[in-house]
mmCIF file of C-alpha atoms in Angstrom:
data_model
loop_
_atom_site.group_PDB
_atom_site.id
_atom_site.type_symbol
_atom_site.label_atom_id
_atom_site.label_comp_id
_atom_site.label_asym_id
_atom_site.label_seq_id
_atom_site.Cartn_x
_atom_site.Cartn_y
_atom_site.Cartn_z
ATOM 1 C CA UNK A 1 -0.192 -14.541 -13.685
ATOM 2 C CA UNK A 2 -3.394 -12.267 -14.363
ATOM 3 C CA UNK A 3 -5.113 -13.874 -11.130
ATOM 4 C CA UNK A 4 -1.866 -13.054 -8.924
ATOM 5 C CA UNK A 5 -1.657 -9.788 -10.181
ATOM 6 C CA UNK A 6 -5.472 -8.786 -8.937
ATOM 7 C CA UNK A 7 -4.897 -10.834 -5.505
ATOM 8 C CA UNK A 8 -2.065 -8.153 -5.073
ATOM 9 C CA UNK A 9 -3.548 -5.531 -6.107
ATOM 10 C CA UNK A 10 -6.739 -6.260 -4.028
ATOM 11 C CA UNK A 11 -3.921 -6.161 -1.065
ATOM 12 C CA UNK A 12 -2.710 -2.824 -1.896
ATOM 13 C CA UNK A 13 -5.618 -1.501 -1.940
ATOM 14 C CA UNK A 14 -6.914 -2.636 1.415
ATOM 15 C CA UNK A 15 -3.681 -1.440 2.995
ATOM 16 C CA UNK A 16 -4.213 2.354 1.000
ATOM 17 C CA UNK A 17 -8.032 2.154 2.626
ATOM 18 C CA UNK A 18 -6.737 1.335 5.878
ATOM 19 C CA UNK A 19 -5.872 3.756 8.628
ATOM 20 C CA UNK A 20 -2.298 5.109 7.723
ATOM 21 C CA UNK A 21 -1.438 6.342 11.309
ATOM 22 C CA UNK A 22 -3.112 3.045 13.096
ATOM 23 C CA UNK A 23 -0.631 1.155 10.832
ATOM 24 C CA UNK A 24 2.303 3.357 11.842
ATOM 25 C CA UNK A 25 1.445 2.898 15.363
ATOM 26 C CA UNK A 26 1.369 -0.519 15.149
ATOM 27 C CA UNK A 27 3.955 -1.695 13.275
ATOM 28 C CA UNK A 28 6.707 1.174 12.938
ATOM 29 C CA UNK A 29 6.597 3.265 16.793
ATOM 30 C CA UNK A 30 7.881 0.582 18.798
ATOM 31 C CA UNK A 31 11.194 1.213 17.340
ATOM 32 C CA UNK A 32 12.012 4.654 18.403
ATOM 33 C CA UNK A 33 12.104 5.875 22.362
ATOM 34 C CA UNK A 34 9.726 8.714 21.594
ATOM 35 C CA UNK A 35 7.397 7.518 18.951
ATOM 36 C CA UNK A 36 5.291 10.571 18.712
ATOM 37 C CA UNK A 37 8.517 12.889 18.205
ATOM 38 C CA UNK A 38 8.715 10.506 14.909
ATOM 39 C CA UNK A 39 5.822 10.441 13.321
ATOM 40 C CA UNK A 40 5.019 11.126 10.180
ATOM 41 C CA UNK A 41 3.113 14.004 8.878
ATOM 42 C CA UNK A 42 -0.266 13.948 6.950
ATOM 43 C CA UNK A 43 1.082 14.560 4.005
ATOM 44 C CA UNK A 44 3.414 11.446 4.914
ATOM 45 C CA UNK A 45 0.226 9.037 5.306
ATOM 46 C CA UNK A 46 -1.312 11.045 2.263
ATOM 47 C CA UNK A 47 1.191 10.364 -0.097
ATOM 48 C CA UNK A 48 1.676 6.497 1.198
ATOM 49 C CA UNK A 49 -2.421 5.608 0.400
ATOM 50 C CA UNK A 50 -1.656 7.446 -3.271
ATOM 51 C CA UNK A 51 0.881 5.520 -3.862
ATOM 52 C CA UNK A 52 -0.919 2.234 -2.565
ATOM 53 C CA UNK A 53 -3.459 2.715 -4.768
ATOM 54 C CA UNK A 54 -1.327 3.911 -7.892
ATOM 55 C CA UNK A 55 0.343 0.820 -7.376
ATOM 56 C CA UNK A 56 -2.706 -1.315 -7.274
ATOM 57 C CA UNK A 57 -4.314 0.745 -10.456
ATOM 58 C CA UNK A 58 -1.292 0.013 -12.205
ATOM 59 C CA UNK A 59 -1.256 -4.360 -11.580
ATOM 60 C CA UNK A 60 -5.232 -3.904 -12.442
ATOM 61 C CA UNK A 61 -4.146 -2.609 -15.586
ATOM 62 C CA UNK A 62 -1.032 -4.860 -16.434
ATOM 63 C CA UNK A 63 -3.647 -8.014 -14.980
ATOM 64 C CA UNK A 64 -6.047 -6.927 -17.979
ATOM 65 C CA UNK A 65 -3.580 -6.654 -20.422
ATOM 66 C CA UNK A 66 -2.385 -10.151 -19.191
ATOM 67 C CA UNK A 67 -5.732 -11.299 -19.991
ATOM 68 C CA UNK A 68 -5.898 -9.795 -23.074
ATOM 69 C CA UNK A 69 -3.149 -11.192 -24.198
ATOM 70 C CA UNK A 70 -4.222 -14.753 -23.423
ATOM 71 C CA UNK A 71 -7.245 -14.596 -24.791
ATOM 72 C CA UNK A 72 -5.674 -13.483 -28.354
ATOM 73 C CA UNK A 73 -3.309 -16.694 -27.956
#
């Protein structure tokens, strides 16, 4: 459980270190007619890599308390 909890955080935190707008553009413009009328703002892509990496500080922290746990067992 401990070992799938780093493996996601380790994938969190590669996709709050990668470009933001490059992932936008990618994955999320093709749906509109006017993609650049729709983009998010920085703050948007700001507050999406916090949260990324909240996310993956948080499963680090529930994957050592996993281990912790095991190890008193």
């Amino acid at each position: 459980m401990g070992v799938f909890l780093l493996l996601l955080a380790l994938v969190l935190a590669g996709l709050g270190s990668a470009d933001q707008r490059a992932l936008w553009w990618r994955f999320q413009a093709k749906r509109f007619r006017d993609p650049s009328a729709n983009e998010p703002s920085d703050s948007a892509y700001r507050s999406q890599r916090v949260v990324a990496f909240l996310c993956a500080a948080v499963l680090v922290g529930m994957a050592i308390w996993t281990f912790s746990l095991a190890a008193e067992m």
